[in-house]
Structure formats: structure tokens, C-alpha cells
Amino acid sequence: MATESKKDWILMATARSPTNIAVVKYWGKRDEALILPINDSISVTLDPSHLCTTTTVAVSPNFDRDRMWLNGKEISLSGGRYQRCLREIRSRAGDVEDEKRGICIGKEDWGKLHVHIASYNNFPTAAGLASSAAGFACLVYSLAKLMNVREEQGKLSAIARQGSGSACRSLFGGFVKWEMGKVLKCTKDSAGSDSIAVQLADEQHWNDLVIIIAVVSSRQKETSSTTGMRESVETSPLLHYRSTEVVPKRILQMEEAIRTRDFPSFARLTCADSNQFHAVCLDTSPPIFYMNNTSHRQVPHSFIVTNWFFRIISFMEKWNRFEGTPQVAYTFDAGPNAVLIAPNRKVASLLLQRLLFYFPPSTDTELKSFVLGDQSIVKDAGIATKEDIDALPTPPEVKDNNASAQKFPGDVSYFICTRPGKGPVLFTDEDQALLHPSTGLPK
Ligand SMILES: Nc1ncnc2c1ncn2[C@@H]1O[C@H](COP(=O)(O)OP(=O)(O)OP(=O)(O)O)[C@@H](O)[C@H]1O
Ligand SMILES: C[C@@](O)(CCOP(=O)(O)OP(=O)(O)O)CC(=O)O
């Protein structure tokens, strides 16, 4: 091993990666091990200043095995998905030299060196907020930087895909398409190499968009996306129709809507796709209910009243219908959290007013812990105190219908205001590292 004579060096890299929200969903694999999907999907990358994963990877001749800490707790790396990502990155590693510190690692050395990985999600893990997407994107990106992997981002996305399908889309900012790749009976080595993410437009292209996430439950969901989509592939006839007949056309329409910044089309396609995805879940046997209310509420009022999913959709649909053109797009992943997209800041402040009107904080929740993220949207909406929320007028679309103006305090745990954001970045400042530079253990 052509490294320096002393064995006490540690080399580290720290990166930050975004989450993403699909507007045309990935649901179903044609190959479970390689994570090859049955249809293309399109997502918006969310601003990492509000939702992100930070990962530090370190290598040292002193490390005796690969180790990982997630959110401060040591986890096992023995799972196939972690192993595959590590193997794929190691096999592409290059030479690394740090002249100042006298460190020289030849590409053939990486197979013998062990890594330590520490990762932190600044949002709930495994709760339907795409932690696996940000997490695996960040893992692959930071390892690629540490090991001097000279592959283009698309190739890295094909590695992140093998950690979690949706992770491949988090390798880029803005609007991203995951191309399913050709269905070929080819040799194992090349299988899936064309199932990669490509950037459709960067985060500046449509930077008026405002995204508000209503977090209903931070609890871990009952059916993981992996299990849920496997059951759908096995049992849902609707999924087969969706992937062969609906999605191919919808992808083209969505690409066009994004290219031309056509919000009404974008909103119609986004809502339709989310609703069809949940219809597929219901069409699965046994049915999967991601839209049921798993909120923290102790005493449910009644089935109808606690059914958050139907309530938020009907409020948004009512507003869209009242205005005659879509004001807001809604989409739900494999959980009850709602992602709402407004075309610009003006509409976003009207959206936030409506959300706070219907779903105010419970009495013991403070405003500053109820609306997180971009505070300028809160300011634009004229909300500075909880009294401002109490004083919000009934939205005009429900004025003549008192029953619809009912409020549901405490249904939403918190809101996050965000926007389209950029892809992974490498930190150069060692203070950002999650591992101690002299021990290689979590700080
Ligand atoms: N920062 C991270 N680094 C590496 N792996 C992570 C990280 N965060 C989460 N994961 C992995 O992803 C798993 C959670 O994925 P899961 O699909 O269940 O939830 P989610 O991604 O938060 O929700 P969804 O995919 O439905 O939006 C974790 O158990 C862990 O294995
Ligand atoms: C509903 C989704 O969020 C499903 C995401 O599934 P995952 O990427 O979490 O699944 P695995 O590939 O099995 O890890 C839709 C989407 O993000 O496209």
C-alpha cells in the first residue's frame, strides 16, 4: 500500500444532499436487486437549506471494519443495499494524494481500506419525507468524492439507485427525470447501467415555485415503499395499466409543462399522478392505506373528521375549482404528509393562510415550531403571532358553506416552507464534519 509510513492518518469528506418529491411517481420494480423501475419518474429537488442529509465519510488504515452511524446511532452496513453502494464505489475509486500530509492511496488500495460513515437527516427518518433518497444520494456522493471517483453524475445516480430507487434523482437539483432504461436480457454487468437520473432543468429554471409540506406524522410508516411496491407489482392490475399506458404519456406532458413553466398543466398532472398512485395502493391485495391518518391525535373525532387525506385534497380542489384554474398542486408519497406546490410567492401566501386557517396549531404549540423553513413566506402571509392565525378570514370558496369552514387544530404537526433546490455539494470546511478528525468516531 503506497500510503505514508505513519498509520495514524484519517482522510475525510463531508457532503450535503437534498431530498426530492416525485410529481410522476416511481412505484414498482422490474428487478428487485438492481432496483430497476417499471416506469420513468420525475421529481422536484427540494431546497437542502430546509431538508437535507449531511454525511461524512472517512478512511484510515487504523479502521478495522466499515462502520456507520445514522442520526448518532450505530447501524449495520451488512444490508445488501449498503454493500452494493460501497462495492460499486470502491470498484471505481481512483488514486488519491494529499501531498501536504504525505498521504498517497493507490486505486488498488481502496479494497483493503475500511470506511467510517456518519450521516444526519435534519428531518424525520423513514416517515415518508424521502430520507432514503437524500441518505443514499449523500452516501454515494461523499464516498465518490473521498475515493476520487471520476464518473459523471448520471453514473453516480445509477449507484445511488441501488441504495434506494428515488435516491438517484437526488443527485441533481431542479427537475429530474429517472429514466427506467431499456428492458433487455443483457449480461449482468451492464444490466441497469442506463437506468439513470437526468436533469430536466436546474433549480433556477422555475424558481418562483413555492413548496409547502404539511407534516402530519413523523412516525415511521407501517408498510415501507419497498414492500408496498413489491405487493402492488404482484397483485395490482391497475399498476400494470398505469406503467404501460398512463405514465409514458404523462412523462412527456410533464416534461413539456416544466419546460414551458405551465403551472395549470403541471398541477393537473401532479395531482392526477398522486391520486393514481394511491389508487394503485388501494388496488393492491391486501390494500395499502398510506392515506389513513396516523397523526399524533389522541382522541379521534370520527372516521370522516380524522381523515386528513380526503380533507386536504377536498380543500385544495375546492380552491382550484373556485378560481377556475389550479392555484395549487398536491402530492402525497407513501405516507400521509402532504406536499403542496404553489406557482409563486403571492399564491403561496394565500395557500399558507388557508392551511393555517384549516389546520391551526394546537394550543401548546408555538408558531416558531409550527411553520419551519422559509420564514419570508410566513411574513408575506401576514402571520407574526398565533393571534394572526385566529384572525384569518374564512377562505371565499367556503364562505357560503359553514360546514366546510370547520377547523382542525393539531391535525398537522408542522409545516415546512421550501422551494426547488440544488443537488449535492461538498463541504470544504472541516467544522462541518460529523466525524472527529483525529479518532474517526462521531463528534
Ligand atoms: N442519511 C441516511 N444515510 C443512509 N441511509 C439512510 C439515511 N437516512 C435513511 N436511510 C435509510 O433509508 C431507510 C428509510 O427509508 P424509507 O423508504 O423507509 O423511508 P423514507 O425514505 O423516509 O420515506 P419515503 O421513501 O416513503 O419517502 C432507513 O431505514 C435507512 O436504511
Ligand atoms: C412513493 C415514492 O416515494 C416511492 C419511493 O420509493 P423508494 O425509493 O423509497 O423505494 P426503494 O427503491 O425500494 O428504496 C415515489 C417516488 O419517490 O417516486
Short mmCIF file of C-alpha atoms and ligand atoms in Angstrom, two decimals:
data_model
loop_
_atom_site.label_atom_id
_atom_site.label_comp_id
_atom_site.label_asym_id
_atom_site.label_seq_id
_atom_site.Cartn_x
_atom_site.Cartn_y
_atom_site.Cartn_z
CA MET A 1 0.00 0.00 0.00
CA ALA A 2 1.58 3.23 -1.15
CA THR A 3 0.48 5.26 1.86
CA GLU A 4 2.62 7.28 4.26
CA SER A 5 4.75 5.35 6.75
CA LYS A 6 2.82 6.51 9.87
CA LYS A 7 -0.57 4.76 10.16
CA ASP A 8 -2.40 7.41 12.13
CA TRP A 9 -3.85 9.48 9.31
CA ILE A 10 -7.54 9.91 8.60
CA LEU A 11 -8.86 11.32 5.33
CA MET A 12 -12.41 12.66 5.29
CA ALA A 13 -15.07 14.15 3.01
CA THR A 14 -18.36 15.76 4.02
CA ALA A 15 -21.28 16.44 1.71
CA ARG A 16 -24.86 17.60 1.87
CA SER A 17 -27.66 16.22 -0.34
CA PRO A 18 -31.27 17.20 -0.89
CA THR A 19 -34.48 15.19 -0.77
CA ASN A 20 -36.84 15.13 -3.70
CA ILE A 21 -40.58 14.83 -4.21
CA ALA A 22 -41.89 12.91 -7.20
CA VAL A 23 -44.53 14.60 -9.35
CA VAL A 24 -44.72 11.49 -11.55
CA LYS A 25 -44.22 8.61 -9.13
CA TYR A 26 -41.90 5.63 -9.19
CA TRP A 27 -43.89 2.66 -7.90
CA GLY A 28 -42.82 -0.84 -8.88
CA LYS A 29 -39.60 -2.63 -9.77
CA ARG A 30 -38.82 -4.98 -12.61
CA ASP A 31 -35.61 -6.05 -10.86
CA GLU A 32 -35.53 -6.05 -7.05
CA ALA A 33 -31.78 -6.44 -6.57
CA LEU A 34 -30.66 -3.83 -9.08
CA ILE A 35 -33.65 -1.58 -8.30
CA LEU A 36 -34.84 -1.15 -11.87
CA PRO A 37 -38.25 0.52 -12.11
CA ILE A 38 -41.24 -0.33 -14.28
CA ASN A 39 -41.70 3.28 -15.38
CA ASP A 40 -39.89 6.60 -15.69
CA SER A 41 -40.49 9.13 -12.92
CA ILE A 42 -40.00 12.89 -12.48
CA SER A 43 -39.24 14.80 -9.31
CA VAL A 44 -38.53 18.25 -7.93
CA THR A 45 -35.43 18.52 -5.76
CA LEU A 46 -36.19 20.34 -2.52
CA ASP A 47 -34.01 23.14 -1.19
CA PRO A 48 -31.36 21.49 1.03
CA SER A 49 -31.27 24.55 3.29
CA HIS A 50 -34.59 23.25 4.68
CA LEU A 51 -34.46 19.47 4.23
CA CYS A 52 -31.17 17.66 3.77
CA THR A 53 -28.82 14.88 4.71
CA THR A 54 -25.26 15.61 5.76
CA THR A 55 -22.79 12.74 5.51
CA THR A 56 -19.12 12.49 6.47
CA VAL A 57 -17.08 9.58 5.19
CA ALA A 58 -13.60 8.83 6.47
CA VAL A 59 -10.87 6.36 5.63
CA SER A 60 -7.86 5.32 7.69
CA PRO A 61 -5.52 2.34 7.81
CA ASN A 62 -6.45 2.18 11.52
CA PHE A 63 -10.11 1.33 10.86
CA ASP A 64 -10.66 -2.42 11.25
CA ARG A 65 -14.11 -2.59 9.60
CA ASP A 66 -16.67 -0.48 7.76
CA ARG A 67 -18.94 1.29 10.26
CA MET A 68 -21.87 3.69 10.00
CA TRP A 69 -23.76 5.96 12.37
CA LEU A 70 -27.18 7.29 11.32
CA ASN A 71 -28.51 10.22 13.34
CA GLY A 72 -25.95 9.43 16.06
CA LYS A 73 -26.78 5.71 16.40
CA GLU A 74 -24.57 2.97 15.01
CA ILE A 75 -26.34 0.92 12.34
CA SER A 76 -25.35 -2.21 10.48
CA LEU A 77 -23.88 -1.89 6.99
CA SER A 78 -24.46 -5.58 6.26
CA GLY A 79 -27.65 -4.94 4.23
CA GLY A 80 -27.43 -5.62 0.51
CA ARG A 81 -28.20 -2.02 -0.44
CA TYR A 82 -25.32 -0.52 1.57
CA GLN A 83 -22.99 -3.31 0.44
CA ARG A 84 -23.83 -2.75 -3.19
CA CYS A 85 -23.23 1.02 -3.00
CA LEU A 86 -19.90 0.50 -1.20
CA ARG A 87 -18.79 -2.14 -3.68
CA GLU A 88 -19.77 -0.12 -6.74
CA ILE A 89 -17.98 3.00 -5.49
CA ARG A 90 -14.85 1.09 -4.42
CA SER A 91 -14.61 -0.55 -7.82
CA ARG A 92 -14.47 2.89 -9.45
CA ALA A 93 -12.13 4.55 -6.92
CA GLY A 94 -9.11 6.46 -8.21
CA ASP A 95 -5.71 7.40 -6.84
CA VAL A 96 -5.75 9.93 -4.01
CA GLU A 97 -2.80 12.01 -2.92
CA ASP A 98 -2.57 14.56 -0.12
CA GLU A 99 0.90 15.93 -0.61
CA LYS A 100 0.86 18.17 2.47
CA ARG A 101 0.04 15.26 4.76
CA GLY A 102 2.13 12.79 2.78
CA ILE A 103 -0.85 10.50 2.10
CA CYS A 104 -0.92 8.51 -1.09
CA ILE A 105 -3.65 5.95 -1.78
CA GLY A 106 -3.46 3.95 -4.98
CA LYS A 107 -6.76 2.91 -6.57
CA GLU A 108 -5.95 -0.74 -5.87
CA ASP A 109 -5.69 0.09 -2.12
CA TRP A 110 -9.35 1.01 -1.61
CA GLY A 111 -10.47 -2.62 -1.44
CA LYS A 112 -8.29 -3.12 1.66
CA LEU A 113 -9.14 0.12 3.46
CA HIS A 114 -12.20 0.48 5.69
CA VAL A 115 -14.50 3.47 5.97
CA HIS A 116 -16.41 5.16 8.75
CA ILE A 117 -19.64 6.93 7.79
CA ALA A 118 -21.71 9.34 9.86
CA SER A 119 -24.94 10.71 8.49
CA TYR A 120 -27.54 13.08 9.83
CA ASN A 121 -31.00 13.88 8.44
CA ASN A 122 -32.33 17.25 9.58
CA PHE A 123 -35.88 15.86 9.21
CA PRO A 124 -37.68 12.68 10.35
CA THR A 125 -36.21 9.40 9.04
CA ALA A 126 -38.46 6.76 7.40
CA ALA A 127 -41.59 8.88 7.78
CA GLY A 128 -42.44 9.50 4.13
CA LEU A 129 -40.14 12.51 3.68
CA ALA A 130 -37.69 10.67 1.41
CA SER A 131 -34.88 10.19 3.92
CA SER A 132 -33.66 7.18 1.94
CA ALA A 133 -33.41 9.36 -1.17
CA ALA A 134 -31.31 12.09 0.45
CA GLY A 135 -29.41 9.50 2.52
CA PHE A 136 -28.23 7.21 -0.28
CA ALA A 137 -27.55 10.13 -2.63
CA CYS A 138 -25.34 11.68 0.04
CA LEU A 139 -23.61 8.40 0.85
CA VAL A 140 -22.70 7.75 -2.79
CA TYR A 141 -21.73 11.35 -3.50
CA SER A 142 -19.50 11.72 -0.42
CA LEU A 143 -17.83 8.32 -0.97
CA ALA A 144 -17.23 9.24 -4.62
CA LYS A 145 -15.52 12.46 -3.53
CA LEU A 146 -13.41 10.72 -0.87
CA MET A 147 -12.35 7.96 -3.27
CA ASN A 148 -11.80 10.26 -6.25
CA VAL A 149 -14.35 8.52 -8.45
CA ARG A 150 -14.22 10.31 -11.77
CA GLU A 151 -17.65 9.42 -13.09
CA GLU A 152 -20.27 11.82 -14.32
CA GLN A 153 -23.24 12.49 -12.07
CA GLY A 154 -25.55 10.22 -14.13
CA LYS A 155 -23.26 7.23 -13.47
CA LEU A 156 -23.24 8.05 -9.76
CA SER A 157 -27.04 8.22 -9.86
CA ALA A 158 -27.09 4.59 -11.09
CA ILE A 159 -25.13 3.62 -7.96
CA ALA A 160 -27.37 5.63 -5.61
CA ARG A 161 -30.35 3.94 -7.30
CA GLN A 162 -29.11 0.62 -5.91
CA GLY A 163 -29.37 2.05 -2.39
CA SER A 164 -32.92 3.33 -2.88
CA GLY A 165 -34.60 3.95 -6.23
CA SER A 166 -35.69 7.52 -5.54
CA ALA A 167 -32.13 8.37 -4.38
CA CYS A 168 -30.89 8.54 -7.96
CA ARG A 169 -33.00 11.68 -8.51
CA SER A 170 -31.37 13.45 -5.54
CA LEU A 171 -28.03 13.59 -7.39
CA PHE A 172 -29.33 16.63 -9.30
CA GLY A 173 -31.01 19.91 -8.43
CA GLY A 174 -34.14 21.36 -10.02
CA PHE A 175 -36.34 19.00 -12.05
CA VAL A 176 -35.09 15.48 -12.56
CA LYS A 177 -36.19 12.51 -14.61
CA TRP A 178 -35.25 8.94 -13.70
CA GLU A 179 -35.13 7.06 -16.97
CA MET A 180 -36.15 3.47 -16.38
CA GLY A 181 -33.68 2.22 -19.00
CA LYS A 182 -34.14 -0.40 -21.67
CA VAL A 183 -35.70 -3.72 -20.69
CA LEU A 184 -33.01 -6.03 -22.05
CA LYS A 185 -31.98 -9.56 -21.33
CA CYS A 186 -28.35 -8.50 -21.23
CA THR A 187 -25.33 -9.66 -19.26
CA LYS A 188 -25.47 -8.98 -15.54
CA ASP A 189 -22.62 -6.44 -15.68
CA SER A 190 -24.34 -3.96 -17.95
CA ALA A 191 -27.87 -4.54 -16.69
CA GLY A 192 -29.35 -1.32 -15.46
CA SER A 193 -26.45 0.94 -16.42
CA ASP A 194 -28.91 3.02 -18.47
CA SER A 195 -31.39 3.36 -15.59
CA ILE A 196 -30.12 6.75 -14.51
CA ALA A 197 -31.28 10.20 -13.46
CA VAL A 198 -31.01 13.15 -15.84
CA GLN A 199 -31.60 16.78 -15.04
CA LEU A 200 -34.52 18.28 -16.99
CA ALA A 201 -33.98 21.82 -15.71
CA ASP A 202 -31.90 23.32 -12.94
CA GLU A 203 -33.28 24.97 -9.81
CA GLN A 204 -33.19 28.44 -11.38
CA HIS A 205 -35.45 27.46 -14.29
CA TRP A 206 -38.72 27.72 -12.32
CA ASN A 207 -37.60 29.36 -9.11
CA ASP A 208 -40.96 31.08 -8.49
CA LEU A 209 -42.42 27.80 -7.27
CA VAL A 210 -43.03 27.55 -3.54
CA ILE A 211 -43.42 24.17 -1.85
CA ILE A 212 -45.20 23.73 1.48
CA ILE A 213 -45.02 20.37 3.23
CA ALA A 214 -47.65 19.56 5.82
CA VAL A 215 -46.08 17.03 8.19
CA VAL A 216 -48.91 15.03 9.71
CA SER A 217 -46.94 12.26 11.25
CA SER A 218 -43.27 11.84 11.96
CA ARG A 219 -43.87 8.27 12.99
CA GLN A 220 -42.35 5.51 10.91
CA LYS A 221 -44.88 4.15 8.45
CA GLU A 222 -46.33 0.63 8.62
CA THR A 223 -45.64 -0.53 5.04
CA SER A 224 -42.29 0.55 3.61
CA SER A 225 -42.21 1.75 0.00
CA THR A 226 -40.08 -1.30 -0.86
CA THR A 227 -42.63 -3.79 0.48
CA GLY A 228 -45.62 -1.79 -0.72
CA MET A 229 -44.46 -1.56 -4.32
CA ARG A 230 -43.50 -5.25 -4.39
CA GLU A 231 -47.04 -6.17 -3.33
CA SER A 232 -48.51 -3.78 -5.92
CA VAL A 233 -46.39 -5.32 -8.71
CA GLU A 234 -47.58 -8.78 -7.67
CA THR A 235 -51.27 -8.00 -7.29
CA SER A 236 -52.44 -4.70 -8.85
CA PRO A 237 -53.82 -4.81 -12.41
CA LEU A 238 -54.11 -1.02 -12.24
CA LEU A 239 -50.34 -0.70 -11.75
CA HIS A 240 -49.71 -2.61 -14.96
CA TYR A 241 -52.08 -0.29 -16.84
CA ARG A 242 -50.50 2.76 -15.19
CA SER A 243 -46.92 1.86 -16.07
CA THR A 244 -47.60 0.85 -19.68
CA GLU A 245 -50.43 3.17 -20.71
CA VAL A 246 -50.56 6.20 -18.42
CA VAL A 247 -47.06 7.11 -17.29
CA PRO A 248 -45.30 7.16 -20.71
CA LYS A 249 -47.70 9.85 -21.96
CA ARG A 250 -47.76 11.67 -18.63
CA ILE A 251 -43.96 11.89 -18.58
CA LEU A 252 -43.95 13.68 -21.94
CA GLN A 253 -46.71 16.05 -20.80
CA MET A 254 -44.92 16.76 -17.53
CA GLU A 255 -41.63 17.45 -19.32
CA GLU A 256 -43.44 19.94 -21.54
CA ALA A 257 -45.21 21.58 -18.58
CA ILE A 258 -41.86 22.01 -16.80
CA ARG A 259 -40.09 23.27 -19.94
CA THR A 260 -42.76 25.92 -20.55
CA ARG A 261 -43.44 26.63 -16.85
CA ASP A 262 -47.09 25.85 -17.46
CA PHE A 263 -48.41 25.69 -13.90
CA PRO A 264 -52.01 24.64 -14.64
CA SER A 265 -50.77 21.60 -16.60
CA PHE A 266 -48.07 20.89 -14.03
CA ALA A 267 -50.66 20.97 -11.22
CA ARG A 268 -53.22 18.81 -13.01
CA LEU A 269 -50.61 16.18 -13.88
CA THR A 270 -49.09 16.19 -10.38
CA CYS A 271 -52.45 15.76 -8.61
CA ALA A 272 -53.63 13.11 -11.08
CA ASP A 273 -50.42 11.13 -10.64
CA SER A 274 -50.52 11.24 -6.85
CA ASN A 275 -54.17 10.17 -6.86
CA GLN A 276 -53.46 7.32 -9.25
CA PHE A 277 -50.51 6.15 -7.15
CA HIS A 278 -52.80 5.91 -4.10
CA ALA A 279 -55.46 4.21 -6.22
CA VAL A 280 -52.81 1.60 -7.09
CA CYS A 281 -52.12 1.18 -3.37
CA LEU A 282 -55.85 0.54 -2.81
CA ASP A 283 -55.85 -1.81 -5.80
CA THR A 284 -53.10 -3.86 -4.12
CA SER A 285 -54.10 -7.01 -2.29
CA PRO A 286 -54.26 -6.66 0.64
CA PRO A 287 -54.84 -2.90 0.11
CA ILE A 288 -52.25 -0.42 1.34
CA PHE A 289 -53.65 2.67 3.09
CA TYR A 290 -50.93 5.30 3.06
CA MET A 291 -53.54 8.00 3.25
CA ASN A 292 -55.03 7.00 6.57
CA ASN A 293 -54.48 9.36 9.42
CA THR A 294 -51.58 8.20 11.57
CA SER A 295 -51.45 11.52 13.33
CA HIS A 296 -50.46 12.06 16.92
CA ARG A 297 -54.09 12.93 17.77
CA GLN A 298 -55.10 11.09 20.93
CA VAL A 299 -58.87 11.23 20.60
CA PRO A 300 -60.14 10.87 17.05
CA HIS A 301 -63.43 12.70 16.42
CA SER A 302 -64.88 10.29 13.88
CA PHE A 303 -63.62 8.46 10.85
CA ILE A 304 -64.64 11.25 8.46
CA VAL A 305 -63.30 14.03 10.63
CA THR A 306 -59.95 12.35 11.20
CA ASN A 307 -59.45 11.50 7.58
CA TRP A 308 -56.90 14.17 6.85
CA PHE A 309 -56.03 12.95 3.39
CA PHE A 310 -59.52 13.42 1.98
CA ARG A 311 -59.93 16.70 3.82
CA ILE A 312 -56.80 18.39 2.48
CA ILE A 313 -57.48 17.20 -1.06
CA SER A 314 -61.04 18.49 -0.95
CA PHE A 315 -59.94 21.91 0.42
CA MET A 316 -57.35 22.28 -2.34
CA GLU A 317 -59.69 21.01 -5.07
CA LYS A 318 -62.39 23.43 -3.87
CA TRP A 319 -59.99 26.37 -4.06
CA ASN A 320 -58.77 25.35 -7.53
CA ARG A 321 -62.34 24.99 -8.78
CA PHE A 322 -63.40 28.32 -7.26
CA GLU A 323 -60.58 30.17 -9.06
CA GLY A 324 -61.29 28.37 -12.33
CA THR A 325 -57.61 27.43 -12.75
CA PRO A 326 -55.25 25.46 -10.49
CA GLN A 327 -53.74 27.56 -7.70
CA VAL A 328 -52.04 24.66 -6.02
CA ALA A 329 -50.73 21.18 -6.85
CA TYR A 330 -50.82 18.49 -4.18
CA THR A 331 -48.93 15.22 -3.98
CA PHE A 332 -48.51 12.51 -1.33
CA ASP A 333 -45.79 9.85 -1.17
CA ALA A 334 -46.00 6.64 0.82
CA GLY A 335 -47.33 8.40 3.89
CA PRO A 336 -49.90 10.98 4.92
CA ASN A 337 -47.67 14.07 4.66
CA ALA A 338 -48.99 16.45 2.00
CA VAL A 339 -46.68 18.30 -0.37
CA LEU A 340 -48.35 21.41 -1.79
CA ILE A 341 -46.85 23.40 -4.64
CA ALA A 342 -47.84 26.99 -5.46
CA PRO A 343 -46.81 28.81 -8.66
CA ASN A 344 -45.36 31.87 -6.93
CA ARG A 345 -44.93 33.66 -3.60
CA LYS A 346 -48.21 35.55 -3.89
CA VAL A 347 -50.28 32.39 -4.27
CA ALA A 348 -48.07 30.65 -1.68
CA SER A 349 -49.01 33.21 0.95
CA LEU A 350 -52.72 32.64 0.15
CA LEU A 351 -52.07 28.90 0.38
CA LEU A 352 -50.33 29.22 3.75
CA GLN A 353 -53.20 31.38 5.04
CA ARG A 354 -55.66 28.67 4.04
CA LEU A 355 -53.57 25.89 5.54
CA LEU A 356 -53.23 27.77 8.83
CA PHE A 357 -56.93 28.63 8.80
CA TYR A 358 -58.00 24.98 8.46
CA PHE A 359 -55.14 23.38 10.41
CA PRO A 360 -54.07 25.80 13.15
CA PRO A 361 -51.51 24.76 15.77
CA SER A 362 -52.80 23.15 18.95
CA THR A 363 -52.82 25.45 22.00
CA ASP A 364 -49.49 24.15 23.33
CA THR A 365 -47.60 24.61 20.03
CA GLU A 366 -45.62 27.76 19.37
CA LEU A 367 -45.72 29.45 15.97
CA LYS A 368 -41.95 29.24 15.52
CA SER A 369 -42.02 25.46 15.82
CA PHE A 370 -45.18 25.16 13.71
CA VAL A 371 -44.07 26.82 10.47
CA LEU A 372 -40.47 25.92 9.62
CA GLY A 373 -38.27 26.68 6.64
CA ASP A 374 -38.52 29.86 4.58
CA GLN A 375 -39.90 32.41 7.04
CA SER A 376 -40.39 35.05 4.35
CA ILE A 377 -43.48 33.15 3.15
CA VAL A 378 -44.90 33.34 6.68
CA LYS A 379 -44.20 37.08 6.69
CA ASP A 380 -45.81 37.54 3.26
CA ALA A 381 -48.90 35.75 4.60
CA GLY A 382 -49.08 38.39 7.35
CA ILE A 383 -48.58 35.87 10.15
CA ALA A 384 -46.44 37.09 13.05
CA THR A 385 -48.30 35.63 16.02
CA LYS A 386 -50.80 32.87 16.81
CA GLU A 387 -53.46 35.58 17.15
CA ASP A 388 -52.89 36.38 13.44
CA ILE A 389 -53.84 32.75 12.70
CA ASP A 390 -57.00 33.03 14.81
CA ALA A 391 -57.91 36.19 12.89
CA LEU A 392 -57.58 34.63 9.42
CA PRO A 393 -60.79 35.09 7.43
CA THR A 394 -62.75 32.13 6.07
CA PRO A 395 -61.49 31.45 2.53
CA PRO A 396 -64.01 32.87 -0.01
CA GLU A 397 -64.54 29.48 -1.63
CA VAL A 398 -66.23 28.19 1.53
CA LYS A 399 -67.96 31.39 2.71
CA ASP A 400 -71.41 30.17 1.73
CA ASN A 401 -70.86 26.78 3.31
CA ASN A 402 -70.22 26.89 7.02
CA ALA A 403 -69.71 23.15 7.40
CA SER A 404 -66.61 23.31 5.19
CA ALA A 405 -65.14 26.11 7.25
CA GLN A 406 -64.52 23.76 10.15
CA LYS A 407 -61.03 23.96 11.68
CA PHE A 408 -58.83 21.05 12.71
CA PRO A 409 -56.33 22.28 15.30
CA GLY A 410 -53.48 19.87 15.93
CA ASP A 411 -54.07 17.76 12.80
CA VAL A 412 -50.80 19.00 11.30
CA SER A 413 -47.62 18.59 13.40
CA TYR A 414 -45.82 21.33 11.48
CA PHE A 415 -45.39 22.91 8.07
CA ILE A 416 -42.14 23.32 6.14
CA CYS A 417 -41.96 26.14 3.55
CA THR A 418 -39.39 25.45 0.87
CA ARG A 419 -38.66 25.72 -2.87
CA PRO A 420 -36.85 23.85 -5.66
CA GLY A 421 -33.22 23.43 -4.69
CA LYS A 422 -29.80 22.37 -5.84
CA GLY A 423 -28.12 18.99 -5.91
CA PRO A 424 -25.36 17.62 -3.63
CA VAL A 425 -22.48 19.83 -2.56
CA LEU A 426 -19.14 19.04 -0.97
CA PHE A 427 -18.16 20.97 2.17
CA THR A 428 -14.59 22.15 2.40
CA ASP A 429 -14.85 23.40 5.98
CA GLU A 430 -13.74 20.67 8.40
CA ASP A 431 -16.02 22.11 11.10
CA GLN A 432 -18.97 20.69 9.17
CA ALA A 433 -17.64 17.12 9.51
CA LEU A 434 -19.68 14.71 11.62
CA LEU A 435 -16.65 12.56 12.43
CA HIS A 436 -13.78 13.58 14.66
CA PRO A 437 -10.68 14.26 12.54
CA SER A 438 -8.35 12.50 14.98
CA THR A 439 -10.47 9.47 16.03
CA GLY A 440 -12.78 8.96 13.04
CA LEU A 441 -15.65 8.48 15.50
CA PRO A 442 -18.84 10.59 15.67
CA LYS A 443 -18.27 14.02 17.22
N1 LIG B 1 -28.88 9.61 5.98
C1 LIG B 1 -29.00 8.35 5.60
N2 LIG B 1 -27.94 7.67 5.13
C2 LIG B 1 -28.05 6.40 4.70
N3 LIG B 1 -29.22 5.72 4.72
C3 LIG B 1 -30.32 6.35 5.18
C4 LIG B 1 -30.26 7.69 5.63
N4 LIG B 1 -31.50 8.07 6.02
C5 LIG B 1 -32.29 7.00 5.84
N5 LIG B 1 -31.59 5.96 5.32
C6 LIG B 1 -32.09 4.63 5.00
O1 LIG B 1 -33.40 4.73 4.49
C7 LIG B 1 -34.31 4.00 5.31
C8 LIG B 1 -35.67 4.70 5.34
O2 LIG B 1 -36.24 4.58 4.06
P1 LIG B 1 -37.81 4.53 3.84
O3 LIG B 1 -38.07 4.39 2.37
O4 LIG B 1 -38.41 3.55 4.79
O5 LIG B 1 -38.32 5.95 4.38
P2 LIG B 1 -38.24 7.38 3.72
O6 LIG B 1 -37.23 7.38 2.62
O7 LIG B 1 -38.04 8.39 4.80
O8 LIG B 1 -39.70 7.56 3.16
P3 LIG B 1 -40.22 7.53 1.62
O9 LIG B 1 -39.23 6.80 0.77
O10 LIG B 1 -41.52 6.86 1.69
O11 LIG B 1 -40.36 8.97 1.25
C9 LIG B 1 -33.62 3.94 6.67
O12 LIG B 1 -34.07 2.85 7.41
C10 LIG B 1 -32.16 3.80 6.27
O13 LIG B 1 -31.86 2.46 5.91
C1 LIG B 2 -43.79 6.83 -3.25
C2 LIG B 2 -42.35 7.08 -3.70
O1 LIG B 2 -41.76 7.99 -2.80
C3 LIG B 2 -41.61 5.76 -3.70
C4 LIG B 2 -40.17 5.84 -3.31
O2 LIG B 2 -39.68 4.55 -3.12
P1 LIG B 2 -38.20 4.28 -2.56
O3 LIG B 2 -37.20 4.91 -3.44
O4 LIG B 2 -38.15 4.66 -1.12
O5 LIG B 2 -38.18 2.71 -2.72
P2 LIG B 2 -36.93 1.70 -2.85
O6 LIG B 2 -36.38 1.84 -4.24
O7 LIG B 2 -37.49 0.34 -2.61
O8 LIG B 2 -35.93 2.12 -1.79
C5 LIG B 2 -42.44 7.66 -5.11
C6 LIG B 2 -41.20 8.31 -5.66
O9 LIG B 2 -40.38 8.86 -4.91
O10 LIG B 2 -41.08 8.32 -6.91
#
